[in-house]
Coordinates of C-alpha atoms in Angstrom, one line a residue:
S353 CA 196.8 112.0 84.3
E354 CA 195.4 115.2 82.7
R355 CA 196.2 113.9 79.3
L356 CA 194.1 110.7 79.9
T357 CA 191.2 112.8 81.4
N358 CA 191.2 114.9 78.3
E359 CA 191.3 111.9 76.0
Q360 CA 188.3 110.4 77.8
S361 CA 186.3 113.6 77.6
L362 CA 187.0 113.8 73.9
F363 CA 186.0 110.3 73.3
N364 CA 182.6 110.9 75.1
R365 CA 182.2 114.2 73.4
N366 CA 182.5 112.6 69.9
I367 CA 179.6 110.4 70.8
S368 CA 177.4 113.1 72.1
D369 CA 178.1 115.3 69.1
G370 CA 177.9 112.4 66.7
E371 CA 174.2 112.2 66.6
K372 CA 173.0 111.3 63.1
T373 CA 169.8 111.4 61.2
V374 CA 168.1 108.8 59.0
E375 CA 165.8 110.1 56.3
L376 CA 162.9 107.9 55.6
K377 CA 162.1 106.8 52.0
D378 CA 158.4 107.3 52.6
K379 CA 155.9 107.2 55.5
S380 CA 155.3 103.4 55.0
E381 CA 158.6 102.8 56.8
L382 CA 156.9 103.8 60.0
E383 CA 154.6 100.8 59.8
G384 CA 154.6 98.9 63.2
L385 CA 155.5 101.9 65.3
P386 CA 153.3 103.2 68.0
Q387 CA 150.8 105.9 67.0
D388 CA 152.2 108.5 69.3
Y389 CA 155.7 107.9 67.8
I390 CA 154.3 108.4 64.3
E391 CA 152.5 111.7 65.4
R392 CA 155.9 113.0 66.8
H393 CA 157.6 112.4 63.4
K394 CA 155.7 114.5 61.0
P395 CA 157.2 115.4 57.5
D396 CA 159.3 118.5 57.6
A397 CA 158.9 121.6 55.2
N398 CA 160.4 119.4 52.4
G399 CA 158.0 116.6 52.9
K400 CA 160.7 114.3 54.5
I401 CA 160.5 112.4 57.8
N402 CA 163.8 112.2 59.8
I403 CA 164.6 109.9 62.6
T404 CA 167.5 110.8 64.9
T405 CA 169.9 108.4 66.7
S406 CA 168.8 109.6 70.0
Y407 CA 167.5 107.0 72.4
P408 CA 163.8 108.0 72.2
D409 CA 163.9 107.8 68.4
F410 CA 166.2 104.9 68.0
Y411 CA 165.0 102.1 70.2
P412 CA 161.3 102.1 69.1
V413 CA 162.4 101.8 65.5
M414 CA 164.6 98.9 66.4
K415 CA 161.7 97.1 68.3
F416 CA 158.7 97.8 66.2
A417 CA 159.5 98.9 62.7
K418 CA 158.5 96.3 60.2
S419 CA 160.9 97.6 57.6
D420 CA 164.2 95.7 57.6
D421 CA 165.9 98.3 55.5
L422 CA 165.0 101.1 58.0
R423 CA 166.2 99.1 61.0
R424 CA 169.4 98.2 59.0
R425 CA 170.0 102.0 58.2
M426 CA 169.3 102.9 61.8
I427 CA 171.9 100.5 63.3
G428 CA 174.4 101.8 60.9
A429 CA 173.9 105.3 61.8
F430 CA 173.7 104.5 65.5
M431 CA 176.8 102.3 65.6
N432 CA 178.8 104.9 63.5
R433 CA 177.9 108.0 65.5
A434 CA 181.4 108.7 66.6
Y435 CA 183.3 107.0 63.7
P436 CA 185.9 107.7 62.5
N437 CA 186.7 110.3 65.0
N438 CA 186.7 107.8 68.0
S439 CA 189.0 105.3 66.2
D440 CA 192.0 107.7 66.8
A441 CA 190.6 108.8 70.1
L442 CA 190.5 105.2 71.4
K443 CA 193.9 104.4 70.1
N444 CA 195.3 107.5 71.9
M445 CA 193.7 106.4 75.2
M446 CA 195.1 102.9 74.7
R447 CA 198.5 104.1 74.2
T448 CA 198.3 106.4 77.3
R449 CA 197.0 103.7 79.5
Y450 CA 199.6 101.2 78.3
A451 CA 202.3 103.7 79.0
I452 CA 201.0 104.2 82.5
A453 CA 200.7 100.6 83.3
T454 CA 204.2 99.6 82.0
T455 CA 205.9 102.5 83.6
L456 CA 204.4 101.0 86.9
G457 CA 205.7 97.6 86.2
F458 CA 202.5 96.0 84.8
T459 CA 202.4 94.1 81.5
S460 CA 199.1 95.5 80.4
W461 CA 196.6 98.2 81.5
A462 CA 194.0 95.3 82.1
D463 CA 196.4 93.9 84.8
Y464 CA 197.0 97.3 86.3
N465 CA 193.3 98.4 86.2
A466 CA 192.3 95.1 88.0
K467 CA 194.8 95.4 90.8
D468 CA 192.6 97.5 93.2
K469 CA 189.3 95.8 92.3
M470 CA 187.4 92.8 93.7
I471 CA 188.6 90.7 90.8
G472 CA 192.2 91.3 91.5
S473 CA 193.9 90.5 88.1
G474 CA 193.4 90.6 84.4
G475 CA 193.7 86.9 84.3
N476 CA 190.7 86.7 86.7
I477 CA 188.7 88.9 84.3
A478 CA 189.4 86.4 81.4
A479 CA 188.5 83.5 83.7
F480 CA 185.1 85.1 84.7
I481 CA 184.2 85.9 81.1
D482 CA 184.8 82.2 80.1
E483 CA 182.9 81.0 83.2
L484 CA 180.0 83.2 82.3
N485 CA 180.2 82.1 78.7
A486 CA 179.9 78.4 79.9
T487 CA 176.7 79.2 81.7
T488 CA 175.1 81.6 79.2
L489 CA 175.8 80.5 75.6
P490 CA 173.9 77.2 75.8
V491 CA 170.6 79.1 77.0
A492 CA 171.2 81.9 74.4
Q493 CA 171.6 79.3 71.7
R494 CA 168.0 78.0 72.6
E495 CA 166.6 81.4 72.6
T496 CA 168.0 82.1 69.1
A497 CA 166.5 79.0 67.8
M498 CA 163.2 80.4 68.7
L499 CA 164.1 83.7 67.0
L500 CA 165.1 82.0 63.8
D501 CA 161.8 80.0 63.8
Q502 CA 159.9 83.4 63.9
K503 CA 162.3 85.0 61.3
R504 CA 161.8 81.9 58.9
K505 CA 158.2 82.7 58.7
V506 CA 159.2 85.6 56.5
H507 CA 162.7 84.6 55.4
P508 CA 162.5 80.9 55.0
D509 CA 166.2 80.4 54.4
A510 CA 167.4 82.5 57.4
K511 CA 170.4 81.2 59.3
E512 CA 171.5 84.2 61.4
I513 CA 170.1 86.9 63.5
W514 CA 171.8 90.2 62.7
D515 CA 172.2 93.1 65.1
Y516 CA 169.3 95.2 63.4
E517 CA 167.0 92.3 64.2
N518 CA 168.0 91.8 67.8
W519 CA 165.1 93.9 69.2
Y520 CA 162.6 93.3 66.5
Y521 CA 162.3 89.4 66.6
P522 CA 162.4 89.0 70.3
E523 CA 159.4 91.4 70.4
L524 CA 157.6 89.2 67.8
V525 CA 158.3 86.0 69.8
R526 CA 157.0 87.6 73.1
R527 CA 153.8 88.3 71.1
A528 CA 153.5 84.9 69.6
K529 CA 154.6 82.7 72.5
F530 CA 153.9 84.8 75.6
N531 CA 150.9 86.8 74.7
F532 CA 152.7 90.1 75.6
D533 CA 153.1 93.1 73.3
S534 CA 155.4 95.6 75.1
Q535 CA 153.4 98.4 73.6
S536 CA 150.6 97.3 75.8
V537 CA 152.3 98.7 78.9
R538 CA 153.6 101.9 77.6
P539 CA 150.3 103.6 78.4
Y540 CA 150.9 102.9 82.1
F541 CA 154.3 104.6 82.1
P542 CA 154.0 108.4 81.2
Y543 CA 157.2 110.0 82.1
K544 CA 156.0 112.4 85.1
Q545 CA 154.1 109.3 86.7
V546 CA 157.1 107.2 86.5
A547 CA 159.4 109.7 88.0
Q548 CA 157.2 110.3 91.0
G549 CA 156.6 106.6 91.3
I550 CA 160.3 105.9 91.6
L551 CA 160.6 108.7 94.1
D552 CA 157.9 107.3 96.1
T553 CA 159.3 103.7 95.9
A554 CA 162.8 104.8 97.1
A555 CA 161.3 106.8 99.9
K556 CA 159.5 103.7 101.2
L557 CA 162.3 101.3 100.6
F558 CA 164.9 103.4 102.3
H559 CA 162.9 105.4 104.8
V560 CA 163.9 108.8 103.4
T561 CA 161.8 111.7 102.0
F562 CA 162.3 113.9 98.9
Q563 CA 161.5 117.5 98.4
R564 CA 161.8 119.4 95.2
D565 CA 163.7 122.8 95.3
A566 CA 162.1 124.7 92.4
N567 CA 164.1 127.9 92.9
A568 CA 167.6 126.2 92.8
P569 CA 169.7 127.2 89.8
A570 CA 171.0 124.4 87.4
W571 CA 172.9 124.2 84.1
D572 CA 169.6 124.0 82.1
P573 CA 166.0 125.1 82.6
A574 CA 164.8 121.5 82.3
V575 CA 166.9 120.2 85.1
E576 CA 165.0 119.6 88.4
T577 CA 166.8 119.9 91.8
W578 CA 165.8 117.7 94.7
K579 CA 166.8 117.5 98.4
V580 CA 166.9 114.2 100.4
F581 CA 165.9 114.0 104.1
D582 CA 166.3 111.4 106.8
N583 CA 164.0 111.8 109.7
G584 CA 163.8 115.5 108.8
K585 CA 167.5 116.0 108.5
P586 CA 168.9 116.9 105.1
I587 CA 171.4 114.3 103.9
G588 CA 172.0 115.1 100.1
R589 CA 170.8 116.8 97.0
F590 CA 170.4 115.6 93.4
Y591 CA 169.5 116.9 90.0
L592 CA 167.4 115.1 87.3
D593 CA 168.4 115.9 83.7
M594 CA 166.3 113.4 82.0
H595 CA 165.4 114.4 78.4
P596 CA 167.4 114.7 75.2
R597 CA 168.7 118.1 73.8
P598 CA 171.4 118.9 71.2
G599 CA 175.0 118.2 72.5
K600 CA 174.0 116.6 75.7
Y601 CA 175.4 113.3 76.9
S602 CA 173.5 110.8 74.9
H603 CA 173.5 107.7 77.3
A604 CA 172.1 107.3 80.8
A605 CA 174.3 107.7 83.8
E606 CA 174.6 109.0 87.4
F607 CA 177.3 111.5 88.0
A608 CA 178.7 112.1 91.5
L609 CA 179.1 115.8 91.8
L610 CA 180.2 116.4 95.4
D611 CA 181.5 113.9 98.1
G612 CA 179.6 113.9 101.4
I613 CA 181.7 114.6 104.5
R614 CA 180.0 113.9 107.8
G615 CA 179.0 117.2 109.5
K616 CA 180.6 119.4 106.9
Q617 CA 179.4 118.6 103.3
L618 CA 176.4 116.9 101.8
P619 CA 176.7 114.7 98.8
E620 CA 175.4 115.7 95.5
A621 CA 174.7 113.9 92.3
A622 CA 173.1 114.1 89.0
L623 CA 171.1 111.7 86.9
V624 CA 171.7 112.3 83.2
C625 CA 169.3 110.3 80.9
N626 CA 167.6 110.6 77.6
F627 CA 163.9 109.6 78.1
P628 CA 160.9 110.7 76.1
E629 CA 159.9 114.2 77.0
P630 CA 156.2 115.1 77.8
G631 CA 154.6 117.8 76.0
A632 CA 151.1 119.4 75.6
R633 CA 149.7 116.5 73.7
D634 CA 152.3 113.8 74.5
P635 CA 152.6 112.4 77.9
G636 CA 156.2 111.1 77.1
L637 CA 155.2 107.4 77.3
M638 CA 158.1 105.2 78.3
E639 CA 159.1 101.6 77.3
I640 CA 159.5 99.1 80.2
G641 CA 163.3 99.2 79.5
D642 CA 163.2 102.9 80.1
V643 CA 161.7 102.4 83.4
E644 CA 164.2 99.8 84.3
T645 CA 167.0 102.2 83.3
F646 CA 165.5 104.9 85.5
F647 CA 165.4 102.4 88.5
H648 CA 169.0 101.5 87.7
E649 CA 170.4 105.0 87.7
F650 CA 168.4 105.9 90.7
G651 CA 170.1 102.9 92.5
H652 CA 173.4 104.6 91.9
L653 CA 172.0 107.9 93.2
M654 CA 170.8 106.4 96.4
H655 CA 174.0 104.6 96.9
H656 CA 175.9 108.0 96.6
I657 CA 173.5 109.9 99.0
L658 CA 173.2 107.1 101.7
G659 CA 176.8 106.3 101.6
G660 CA 177.7 109.9 101.6
Q661 CA 177.9 110.4 105.4
Q662 CA 181.5 109.4 105.9
Q663 CA 184.4 111.1 107.8
W664 CA 186.6 111.3 104.7
A665 CA 185.6 112.3 101.1
G666 CA 187.7 109.7 99.6
V667 CA 185.5 106.9 100.9
S668 CA 182.1 108.7 100.5
G669 CA 179.2 107.4 98.4
I670 CA 180.1 105.2 95.6
S671 CA 183.8 105.3 96.2
T672 CA 183.8 101.4 96.4
E673 CA 185.8 99.2 94.0
L674 CA 184.7 99.8 90.5
D675 CA 183.6 96.3 90.2
F676 CA 181.0 96.6 93.0
V677 CA 179.6 99.9 92.1
E678 CA 176.9 98.4 89.7
A679 CA 175.6 96.0 92.2
P680 CA 173.1 98.4 94.1
S681 CA 172.0 99.8 90.8
Q682 CA 171.2 96.3 89.3
M683 CA 169.5 95.5 92.5
L684 CA 167.1 98.3 92.5
E685 CA 166.2 97.8 88.9
E686 CA 164.7 94.3 89.8
L687 CA 161.8 96.2 91.5
I688 CA 160.1 96.5 88.2
R689 CA 159.2 92.8 88.4
S690 CA 156.9 93.5 91.5
P691 CA 153.3 93.8 90.8
A692 CA 152.7 95.7 94.0
V693 CA 155.5 98.2 93.2
L694 CA 154.2 98.9 89.9
A695 CA 150.5 99.1 90.7
A696 CA 151.5 102.0 93.1
F697 CA 152.4 104.2 90.2
A698 CA 151.8 102.5 86.8
R699 CA 148.4 104.0 86.0
H700 CA 147.0 104.3 82.5
Y701 CA 147.5 107.9 81.4
K702 CA 143.9 108.1 80.1
S703 CA 141.8 106.0 82.3
G704 CA 143.7 106.1 85.4
A705 CA 143.4 102.4 85.9
A706 CA 146.3 100.7 87.7
I707 CA 148.4 98.1 85.8
S708 CA 146.8 94.7 86.5
A709 CA 148.7 91.9 88.3
E710 CA 147.9 89.8 85.3
L711 CA 149.5 92.1 82.8
V712 CA 152.5 92.4 85.1
A713 CA 152.8 88.6 85.2
R714 CA 152.6 88.3 81.4
M715 CA 155.3 90.9 81.1
N716 CA 157.5 89.2 83.6
R717 CA 157.1 85.9 81.7
A718 CA 157.8 87.5 78.5
S719 CA 160.8 89.4 79.8
A720 CA 162.6 86.1 80.9
F721 CA 162.8 85.3 77.2
R722 CA 166.1 86.6 75.7
R723 CA 167.8 87.2 79.2
A724 CA 170.6 84.8 78.2
G725 CA 171.1 86.5 75.0
G726 CA 171.3 89.9 76.7
I727 CA 173.9 88.5 79.2
A728 CA 175.8 87.0 76.4
T729 CA 175.9 90.3 74.6
Q730 CA 177.1 92.0 77.9
N731 CA 179.7 89.3 78.2
A732 CA 180.9 90.0 74.6
F733 CA 181.2 93.5 75.6
S734 CA 183.1 92.6 78.7
A735 CA 185.5 90.5 76.4
M736 CA 185.9 93.5 74.1
S737 CA 186.9 95.8 76.8
Y738 CA 189.3 93.3 78.1
D739 CA 190.8 92.2 74.9
I740 CA 191.3 95.9 73.8
Y741 CA 193.4 96.7 76.9
K742 CA 195.1 93.2 77.7
T743 CA 198.1 93.8 75.3
A744 CA 200.3 96.4 73.7
P745 CA 198.0 98.9 71.6
Q746 CA 199.9 98.1 68.3
N747 CA 198.7 94.5 68.6
V748 CA 195.1 95.5 68.6
D749 CA 192.8 95.5 65.5
L750 CA 189.8 97.2 67.0
D751 CA 187.3 96.0 64.4
K752 CA 188.7 92.5 64.5
V753 CA 188.4 92.3 68.2
T754 CA 184.8 93.6 68.1
D755 CA 183.7 91.1 65.5
D756 CA 185.6 88.1 66.9
D757 CA 184.2 88.6 70.5
M758 CA 180.6 88.9 69.2
R759 CA 180.9 85.8 67.2
R760 CA 182.7 83.8 70.2
Y761 CA 180.3 84.9 72.9
T762 CA 176.8 85.6 71.3
T763 CA 174.6 84.3 68.6
I764 CA 174.2 87.8 67.0
R765 CA 176.0 89.0 63.9
L766 CA 177.3 92.6 63.4
S767 CA 176.4 94.4 60.2
P768 CA 179.2 95.0 57.9
G769 CA 180.6 98.7 58.0
T770 CA 179.6 99.2 61.6
H771 CA 182.2 100.1 64.1
F772 CA 180.6 99.4 67.5
Y773 CA 183.7 100.4 69.6
A774 CA 183.5 104.0 68.4
S775 CA 180.3 104.5 70.3
F776 CA 181.1 102.2 73.1
G777 CA 181.3 104.9 75.8
H778 CA 182.3 102.6 78.6
L779 CA 185.7 102.2 76.9
A780 CA 186.5 105.6 78.4
E781 CA 185.7 105.3 81.9
Y782 CA 185.4 101.6 82.6
S783 CA 188.2 100.6 80.1
S784 CA 189.1 97.1 80.7
A785 CA 186.5 96.7 83.4
Y786 CA 183.2 96.4 81.6
Y787 CA 183.0 92.9 83.2
T788 CA 181.8 94.9 86.1
Y789 CA 178.1 94.7 85.1
M790 CA 178.0 91.0 84.8
W791 CA 180.1 90.4 87.9
D792 CA 177.7 92.7 89.8
K793 CA 174.6 91.2 88.1
V794 CA 175.6 88.0 90.1
I795 CA 175.8 89.9 93.3
A796 CA 172.6 92.0 92.7
E797 CA 170.5 88.9 92.2
D798 CA 171.9 87.4 95.3
F799 CA 171.0 90.5 97.0
Y800 CA 167.5 90.7 95.7
A801 CA 166.9 87.1 96.7
Q802 CA 167.1 88.2 100.3
F803 CA 163.9 90.5 100.0
D804 CA 160.3 89.2 100.5
A805 CA 159.1 88.7 97.0
A806 CA 155.5 89.3 98.2
N807 CA 156.3 92.6 99.6
L808 CA 159.7 94.0 98.7
L809 CA 159.3 97.1 100.7
A810 CA 158.4 95.4 104.1
G811 CA 160.3 93.7 106.7
D812 CA 163.7 94.3 108.1
V813 CA 165.6 93.6 104.9
P814 CA 165.4 96.9 103.3
M815 CA 166.9 98.8 106.3
R816 CA 169.6 96.0 106.8
Y817 CA 170.4 96.5 103.1
R818 CA 170.7 100.3 103.5
H819 CA 172.7 99.9 106.6
L820 CA 175.0 97.1 105.6
V821 CA 175.5 97.7 101.8
L822 CA 174.8 101.4 101.0
E823 CA 175.7 103.4 104.0
P824 CA 179.3 102.2 104.4
G825 CA 180.1 103.7 101.1
G826 CA 183.8 103.1 100.2
S827 CA 184.7 102.6 103.8
M828 CA 184.7 98.8 103.4
S829 CA 185.8 96.5 100.4
G830 CA 182.9 95.1 98.2
N831 CA 183.7 91.6 99.3
D832 CA 183.2 92.5 102.9
L833 CA 179.9 94.5 102.0
V834 CA 178.6 91.3 100.5
K835 CA 179.6 89.1 103.4
S836 CA 178.0 91.6 105.8
F837 CA 174.6 91.4 104.2
L838 CA 174.4 87.8 103.0
G839 CA 176.5 86.2 105.7
R840 CA 178.6 84.7 103.1
P841 CA 180.4 85.3 99.7
Q842 CA 178.2 85.8 96.8
N843 CA 177.3 82.8 94.5
T844 CA 175.6 82.2 91.2
A845 CA 172.5 80.4 92.3
A846 CA 170.1 83.3 92.2
F847 CA 171.6 84.6 89.0
K848 CA 171.3 81.3 87.2
R849 CA 167.6 81.0 88.3
W850 CA 166.9 84.5 86.9
M851 CA 168.9 84.1 83.8
S852 CA 167.4 80.7 82.7
A853 CA 163.8 81.2 84.0
E854 CA 162.4 80.6 80.5
F855 CA 164.0 77.1 80.4
A856 CA 163.3 76.4 84.1
D857 CA 161.8 73.0 83.1
S858 CA 165.0 71.7 81.7
P859 CA 168.6 71.7 82.8
V860 CA 171.2 74.2 81.3
A861 CA 174.9 74.4 81.8
T862 CA 176.0 75.6 85.2
S863 CA 179.2 77.2 86.4
K864 CA 181.2 77.2 89.6
Q865 CA 180.6 79.8 92.2
A866 CA 181.6 83.3 91.3
H867 CA 184.2 83.6 93.9
P868 CA 185.5 87.0 95.3
V869 CA 189.1 87.5 94.6
H870 CA 191.0 88.8 97.7

């Protein structure tokens, strides 16, 4: 309804407009941060250094700043960007959605919203969350024991890992245990180089070409317009809006702008992200997580373009069930594990030397640490989105749901006074279906396992994947797309290998096959 659309827009706008600034007590609080970051954050006219909650400012502080107090202040500002405004905005959405669901004969929005998806019902969402928890939490607990060992070197009596420590201590463990400092790969990922590299990789994988249209108008001068060609024939257009600016959408997402209709209309889409912006003296060095996000969102984009050649607009591009839409994006992000893929574009911005296979191997080894913790956090978010929408709105205490689910499904504790739900943008569009990310991670790892690990871009699998998974768009169910490509329903074998790679030498809890729901 128009009312719900307006409520969703307000919720997201409050997050975008809610950017906050943290004032440093003194320059020493920058200790541990990369030198290029420090150079970008000079004192202002009043001698004060200010850090915003935009992604390029926030995440480096959380990973590298030695100051516990700075990280604690940053997490508070970040979590509360849209609080208290989004407390009322979310409750309004909950009431509207509950009214829609009960009017149509459902007991909750979660049941109504699951009806047209692969998972089928709200009860199946709860079962999937519990199943994933049984697989994930034991591994996450082993990881947390390693984090606590590291933390106790400074805080001998430590018994918990807090949210403001959840990036910092994993980084220290990766340095100490796996000989990998994530700052060591940043010089290989200047923004412009990464952007071109991802275009080149996608061109080879999907057998398409890209051409920039420098004269095309867009909504901001910084936005780039690109055309996509298949054997010389135009098949779509997309826009890249990739750096922060005031009032802009503050997360990272692909937006489908125009459905494709075969012979009549080309599909169009936009990537809206917030990556470091290159300048005259700053190449915009990216974290490896930024590069992964770029691949992820480009996976959505290619799905929309390649699936945008349907007879009808309603089944074009990413018009699949919502709980299939994240599978192609999460599959493409796995390409960052390939030394060959990275070596083709990851070159040191000063020396021009390609990233070495040895450095990529250490990066991959280190990145396996804390995968289970990341999945556990995502599972907690899935539980939050379900629990918020599984009952009547008046029965929901938003702060209690948030804290209870983090305690039940993760080993991380939330700082007092933070209100995570207020900046959890997926509660608007995905509502009760945030489980989609983990449901599709299972599928994505199953897909990725079909490619040749030695040469991901070679052989017949890439084009089989394009033809059988991406090109049908929404003309087939997600369950049928999976069976068409794999020759069977998805299972959790590849996912479990990926998630528990750090502890591959010892058994972990396993779960039953993640079954498609018909």
